[in-house]
Short mmCIF file of C-alpha atoms in Angstrom, two decimals:
data_model
loop_
_atom_site.label_atom_id
_atom_site.label_comp_id
_atom_site.label_asym_id
_atom_site.label_seq_id
_atom_site.Cartn_x
_atom_site.Cartn_y
_atom_site.Cartn_z
CA MET W 1 4.78 -17.56 -7.16
CA GLY W 2 3.68 -16.69 -10.65
CA ASN W 3 2.77 -13.83 -12.94
CA TYR W 4 0.82 -11.93 -10.32
CA ILE W 5 1.43 -9.83 -7.20
CA LEU W 6 -0.52 -10.02 -3.96
CA GLU W 7 0.77 -7.28 -1.68
CA THR W 8 -0.45 -7.17 1.90
CA CYS W 9 -0.49 -3.96 3.89
CA VAL W 10 0.68 -4.54 7.48
CA ASP W 11 1.50 -2.44 10.52
CA CYS W 12 2.79 -5.05 12.98
CA VAL W 13 4.83 -8.23 13.11
CA GLU W 14 1.77 -10.41 13.73
CA SER W 15 0.15 -9.21 10.50
CA ALA W 16 3.39 -9.71 8.57
CA LEU W 17 3.61 -13.28 9.82
CA ALA W 18 0.00 -13.87 8.74
CA ALA W 19 0.72 -12.37 5.31
CA GLU W 20 3.68 -14.69 4.88
CA LYS W 21 1.64 -17.69 6.04
CA GLY W 22 -1.05 -16.79 3.50
CA GLY W 23 1.45 -16.66 0.65
CA ALA W 24 1.68 -12.90 0.01
CA SER W 25 4.19 -11.79 -2.63
CA ARG W 26 5.36 -8.86 -0.52
CA VAL W 27 4.20 -6.49 2.20
CA GLU W 28 3.73 -2.77 2.34
CA LEU W 29 4.86 -1.82 5.83
CA CYS W 30 3.28 1.15 7.58
CA SER W 31 2.23 2.27 11.02
CA ASP W 32 -1.33 3.04 12.17
CA LEU W 33 -3.24 1.35 9.38
CA VAL W 34 -6.47 2.43 11.08
CA ILE W 35 -5.85 5.98 9.78
CA GLY W 36 -4.69 4.87 6.36
CA GLY W 37 -1.07 4.31 7.31
CA VAL W 38 1.85 6.59 8.17
CA SER W 39 5.60 6.00 8.22
CA PRO W 40 6.68 3.04 10.38
CA SER W 41 9.57 2.94 12.79
CA LEU W 42 12.94 1.47 11.93
CA PRO W 43 12.69 -1.07 14.80
CA LEU W 44 9.39 -2.36 13.36
CA PHE W 45 11.06 -2.80 9.96
CA ARG W 46 13.92 -4.68 11.62
CA GLN W 47 11.52 -6.95 13.51
CA ILE W 48 9.73 -7.94 10.31
CA ARG W 49 13.08 -8.55 8.60
CA LYS W 50 14.03 -10.72 11.56
CA TYR W 51 10.91 -12.86 11.70
CA THR W 52 9.90 -13.15 8.03
CA ASN W 53 11.47 -13.65 4.63
CA LEU W 54 9.06 -11.25 2.99
CA LYS W 55 9.92 -8.61 0.44
CA ILE W 56 9.23 -5.27 2.16
CA ARG W 57 8.15 -1.99 0.66
CA VAL W 58 7.92 0.79 3.23
CA LEU W 59 5.11 3.36 3.13
CA LEU W 60 6.45 6.84 3.88
CA ARG W 61 3.81 9.36 4.89
CA PRO W 62 4.71 11.95 7.52
CA ARG W 63 1.19 12.47 8.83
CA TYR W 64 -2.49 11.70 8.50
CA GLY W 65 -4.54 13.88 6.15
CA ASP W 66 -4.04 15.39 2.72
CA TYR W 67 -0.97 14.93 0.55
CA CYS W 68 0.01 18.57 0.09
CA PHE W 69 3.14 18.42 2.21
CA SER W 70 5.26 21.31 3.47
CA SER W 71 8.94 21.61 2.59
CA TYR W 72 9.75 20.34 6.09
CA GLU W 73 7.60 17.26 5.57
CA CYS W 74 9.15 16.62 2.15
CA ASP W 75 12.62 16.81 3.68
CA GLU W 76 11.46 14.37 6.34
CA MET W 77 10.29 11.90 3.67
CA LYS W 78 13.58 12.19 1.80
CA GLU W 79 15.51 11.35 4.96
CA GLU W 80 13.21 8.38 5.57
CA VAL W 81 13.79 7.13 2.02
CA GLU W 82 17.53 7.29 2.60
CA MET W 83 17.23 5.63 6.00
CA PHE W 84 15.23 2.66 4.75
CA ARG W 85 17.40 2.41 1.63
CA ASP W 86 20.48 2.11 3.83
CA GLU W 87 18.66 -0.41 6.03
CA GLY W 88 18.01 -2.65 3.03
CA ALA W 89 14.33 -2.15 2.29
CA ASP W 90 13.20 -3.57 -1.05
CA GLY W 91 11.23 -0.46 -1.89
CA VAL W 92 9.42 2.63 -0.69
CA VAL W 93 5.91 3.93 -1.28
CA VAL W 94 5.54 7.71 -1.43
CA GLY W 95 3.32 10.48 -2.75
CA ALA W 96 2.91 14.25 -2.80
CA LEU W 97 0.52 16.72 -4.41
CA ASN W 98 0.66 20.40 -5.27
CA SER W 99 -2.07 22.66 -3.91
CA ASP W 100 -3.89 22.56 -7.27
CA GLY W 101 -4.21 18.77 -7.16
CA THR W 102 -1.44 18.01 -9.64
CA LEU W 103 1.29 15.55 -8.69
CA ASN W 104 4.28 17.26 -7.09
CA THR W 105 6.73 15.92 -9.63
CA THR W 106 9.57 18.05 -8.24
CA GLU W 107 9.42 16.27 -4.88
CA LEU W 108 8.55 12.91 -6.40
CA SER W 109 11.64 13.16 -8.62
CA ARG W 110 13.76 14.03 -5.58
CA LEU W 111 12.41 10.99 -3.72
CA LYS W 112 13.08 8.77 -6.71
CA LYS W 113 16.72 9.90 -6.79
CA ALA W 114 17.05 9.32 -3.04
CA ALA W 115 15.67 5.79 -3.46
CA GLY W 116 18.56 4.80 -5.70
CA ASN W 117 18.16 1.18 -6.80
CA MET W 118 15.18 0.51 -4.54
CA GLU W 119 11.77 -0.02 -6.06
CA ILE W 120 9.52 3.00 -5.68
CA ALA W 121 5.75 3.27 -5.82
CA LEU W 122 3.29 6.15 -5.84
CA HIS W 123 0.65 5.61 -3.16
CA ARG W 124 -3.02 6.59 -3.20
CA ALA W 125 -2.28 10.29 -3.37
CA PHE W 126 -2.81 9.33 -7.01
CA ASP W 127 -6.49 8.72 -6.24
CA VAL W 128 -7.07 12.37 -5.38
CA CYS W 129 -4.90 13.93 -8.08
CA LEU W 130 -6.41 16.20 -10.73
CA ASP W 131 -5.62 14.24 -13.88
CA PRO W 132 -4.91 10.51 -13.49
CA ILE W 133 -3.99 9.92 -17.13
CA LYS W 134 -1.45 12.74 -17.09
CA GLY W 135 -0.27 11.47 -13.70
CA LEU W 136 0.26 8.00 -15.14
CA GLU W 137 2.59 9.34 -17.82
CA GLU W 138 4.42 11.55 -15.32
CA MET W 139 5.15 8.57 -13.06
CA ILE W 140 6.38 6.54 -16.02
CA ASP W 141 8.64 9.42 -17.07
CA LEU W 142 10.05 9.67 -13.53
CA GLY W 143 10.88 5.96 -13.54
CA TYR W 144 8.44 4.82 -10.85
CA ASP W 145 7.73 1.10 -10.66
CA THR W 146 4.16 1.09 -9.36
CA ILE W 147 1.01 3.16 -8.96
CA LEU W 148 -1.21 2.08 -6.06
CA THR W 149 -4.79 3.02 -6.93
CA SER W 150 -8.47 2.31 -6.48
CA GLY W 151 -9.24 4.05 -9.77
CA GLN W 152 -10.01 7.32 -7.94
CA GLU W 153 -13.04 5.81 -6.20
CA PRO W 154 -13.57 4.58 -2.63
CA THR W 155 -13.06 0.96 -3.70
CA ALA W 156 -11.37 -0.78 -6.61
CA TRP W 157 -14.65 -2.27 -7.83
CA GLU W 158 -16.23 1.18 -7.96
CA GLY W 159 -13.13 2.43 -9.78
CA ARG W 160 -12.96 -0.54 -12.17
CA ASP W 161 -13.41 1.52 -15.33
CA MET W 162 -10.51 3.82 -14.46
CA LEU W 163 -8.41 0.83 -13.40
CA LYS W 164 -9.08 -0.79 -16.76
CA THR W 165 -8.12 2.42 -18.57
CA LEU W 166 -4.92 2.80 -16.53
CA HIS W 167 -3.95 -0.81 -17.18
CA GLU W 168 -4.53 -0.45 -20.91
CA LYS W 169 -2.71 2.88 -21.18
CA SER W 170 0.23 1.71 -19.06
CA ARG W 171 1.05 -0.98 -21.66
CA GLY W 172 3.30 -2.76 -19.18
CA ARG W 173 5.47 0.32 -18.57
CA ILE W 174 4.44 0.56 -14.90
CA GLU W 175 2.68 -1.76 -12.47
CA ILE W 176 -0.94 -0.84 -11.76
CA LEU W 177 -1.58 -2.14 -8.24
CA ALA W 178 -5.32 -2.29 -7.55
CA ALA W 179 -6.34 -1.33 -4.00
CA GLY W 180 -9.43 -0.55 -1.97
CA GLY W 181 -11.72 -3.25 -0.61
CA ILE W 182 -9.65 -6.01 -2.17
CA CYS W 183 -10.54 -9.61 -1.33
CA ARG W 184 -10.86 -12.81 -3.32
CA ASP W 185 -14.42 -12.09 -4.45
CA VAL W 186 -13.45 -8.65 -5.77
CA ILE W 187 -10.30 -9.96 -7.46
CA GLU W 188 -12.36 -12.63 -9.23
CA LYS W 189 -14.41 -9.84 -10.84
CA LEU W 190 -11.56 -7.41 -11.48
CA VAL W 191 -9.19 -9.80 -13.25
CA PRO W 192 -11.45 -10.48 -16.27
CA TYR W 193 -12.79 -6.92 -16.34
CA THR W 194 -9.50 -5.00 -16.08
CA GLY W 195 -6.75 -7.48 -16.92
CA ILE W 196 -4.84 -6.36 -13.82
CA SER W 197 -2.68 -9.00 -12.12
CA SER W 198 -1.37 -6.97 -9.13
CA TYR W 199 -3.50 -6.47 -6.00
CA HIS W 200 -3.06 -4.79 -2.62
CA MET W 201 -5.05 -5.87 0.42
CA SER W 202 -4.85 -5.72 4.20
CA GLY W 203 -6.95 -8.85 4.77
CA LYS W 204 -7.67 -7.42 8.19
CA ILE W 205 -10.07 -8.63 10.84
CA GLU W 206 -10.81 -7.36 14.34
CA VAL W 207 -9.31 -9.31 17.22
CA ASP W 208 -9.73 -8.73 20.93
CA SER W 209 -7.00 -6.99 22.89
CA ALA W 210 -5.07 -9.15 25.34
CA LEU W 211 -5.92 -6.60 28.02
CA THR W 212 -8.62 -8.08 30.25
CA TYR W 213 -8.88 -5.04 32.52
CA ARG W 214 -11.12 -2.48 30.83
CA ARG W 215 -11.38 0.92 32.52
CA PRO W 216 -14.43 2.83 31.22
CA GLY W 217 -14.37 6.50 30.32
CA ALA W 218 -10.82 7.42 29.36
CA SER W 219 -9.96 7.21 25.66
CA MET W 220 -6.48 7.55 24.20
CA GLY W 221 -7.25 7.26 20.50
CA LEU W 222 -9.95 7.70 17.92
CA PRO W 223 -13.26 8.17 19.78
CA GLU W 224 -15.19 6.19 17.15
CA ARG W 225 -12.93 3.14 17.56
CA ASP W 226 -13.14 0.47 20.25
CA GLU W 227 -9.63 0.58 21.70
CA TYR W 228 -9.92 -3.03 22.79
CA LYS W 229 -10.36 -4.23 19.21
CA LEU W 230 -7.15 -4.59 17.16
CA LEU W 231 -6.87 -4.86 13.39
CA ARG W 232 -4.79 -7.82 12.24
CA THR W 233 -4.21 -9.51 8.88
CA ASP W 234 -6.03 -12.84 8.56
CA SER W 235 -3.83 -15.39 6.78
CA SER W 236 -6.87 -17.23 5.40
CA ARG W 237 -8.04 -14.11 3.55
CA VAL W 238 -4.61 -13.71 2.00
CA ARG W 239 -4.52 -17.41 1.13
CA ASP W 240 -7.93 -17.22 -0.57
CA ALA W 241 -6.76 -14.35 -2.78
CA VAL W 242 -3.48 -16.11 -3.61
CA GLU W 243 -5.36 -19.29 -4.50
CA TYR W 244 -7.48 -17.51 -7.10
CA LEU W 245 -4.56 -15.53 -8.53
CA THR W 246 -2.56 -18.73 -8.87
CA GLN W 247 -5.43 -20.33 -10.78
CA ALA W 248 -5.89 -17.25 -12.97
CA PHE W 249 -2.26 -16.56 -13.85
CA CYS W 250 -0.24 -19.70 -13.22
CA THR W 251 -2.42 -22.58 -14.39
CA PRO W 252 -1.59 -23.73 -17.94
CA LYS W 253 -4.44 -22.95 -20.35
#
């Protein structure tokens, strides 16, 4: 490992094992990555602790959709922070917005206090906040460790100018973790353009379900998705990204 971070987003043990095999620095653990990720179960966390030696940050998001959460949902997130803190998670990944698009610093401060000594990151709620530069300073003031962001665009490459600005303005006070369409080819372009050394990827591919019996008609999930295709992290994609980052940040000049 060197002066870079390659975080892999996973929602099952198989993907965590692939991330570890590929050389990931840590994982962000969630459930239902197909909808952007929601809070995982405690048994899933325990399984990944059991079968890997990975550093685990846990994504806490009570539901799919926007990030303007009700007081009930905020209380739910706080309890989840405390639960995973007590379970020994390395960190949590959270986010919340006010109705006007500003960061909900009241709730984010409460979650930071609940996290205690755990690392804490702001997830991509940041990418739909009103003022990212103000938001950057607010997260630094609250003592957050990381901002996960695509530069407020659909992909990190599209958001490269904002990512560069955030990296420059952060001045090492907070980790800027670039996300959105991340793979080796994109990292190779982003590193010299932005200077960022921390990247977040799923490295996912579609694999066939083990179920050989396929009953037509009935659907239990997203109608636009083939339920017999599963998303899994590909260790070779992680390894390719790690290989470049090692060359870029660990090789003596």
